[in-house]
Amino acid sequence: MKSKLTKNNWVYINKKAKEGKLLRYPIRHSGDPEFEGEFELRKEISKMSNSNFNIRDYDDAENAISDLNCVFDEKPYDIHMPFAEETCDWVIELENGISLWVQTEDEYYGGGEYSSGVSLEGFIFDNYDKDAILEAAKWLSKVL
């Protein structure tokens, strides 16, 4: 399946969420729309990845990001871990009409507490299609 890393960011993701065109993963947040068969869909998606599309070890996350950057057909730049303490949102468009919202994180909270990694945050679409979402998750499961 052809893929493209876009320059879309949190503003785009938030707009799609307000339009009801975002299925968050792995959990639904309050105020999110409900989609037909959503619970079963989340269960099926979670079985596709040993990491449940959530890698918290910094080195493993770097390796997954490197693998992900190698599979894009088109990209204006590479996905990377944040340069400063923050999170970065990435949108990957797939040819089946589904876009993947992936987030990288590297935050230090003080006192030795930190959080880092890469995770799937949701599926963006114009028309809800369970099969297309499953196909997108299968595509991502090859690297994450």
PDB file of C-alpha atoms in Angstrom, residues 4 8 12 15 52 62 74 76-77 90 104 122-123 133 140:
ATOM      1  CA  LYS A   4       2.956   9.431   2.383  1.00  0.00           C
ATOM      2  CA  ASN A   8      -0.177  17.900   8.789  1.00  0.00           C
ATOM      3  CA  TYR A  12      -5.267  19.168  11.382  1.00  0.00           C
ATOM      4  CA  LYS A  15     -10.002  19.642  13.212  1.00  0.00           C
ATOM      5  CA  ASN A  52       0.074  -2.769  20.865  1.00  0.00           C
ATOM      6  CA  GLU A  62      14.302   4.958  17.537  1.00  0.00           C
ATOM      7  CA  GLU A  74       6.753   9.894  -0.288  1.00  0.00           C
ATOM      8  CA  PRO A  76       8.916  15.744   2.905  1.00  0.00           C
ATOM      9  CA  TYR A  77      11.115  14.856   5.919  1.00  0.00           C
ATOM     10  CA  TRP A  90       2.805  12.920  12.615  1.00  0.00           C
ATOM     11  CA  THR A 104       6.735  10.555  19.266  1.00  0.00           C
ATOM     12  CA  GLY A 122      -5.565   7.155  16.046  1.00  0.00           C
ATOM     13  CA  PHE A 123      -7.011   6.670  12.585  1.00  0.00           C
ATOM     14  CA  ILE A 133      -8.827   0.824   9.200  1.00  0.00           C
ATOM     15  CA  LEU A 140       1.711  -0.186  10.415  1.00  0.00           C
TER      16      LEU A 140
END
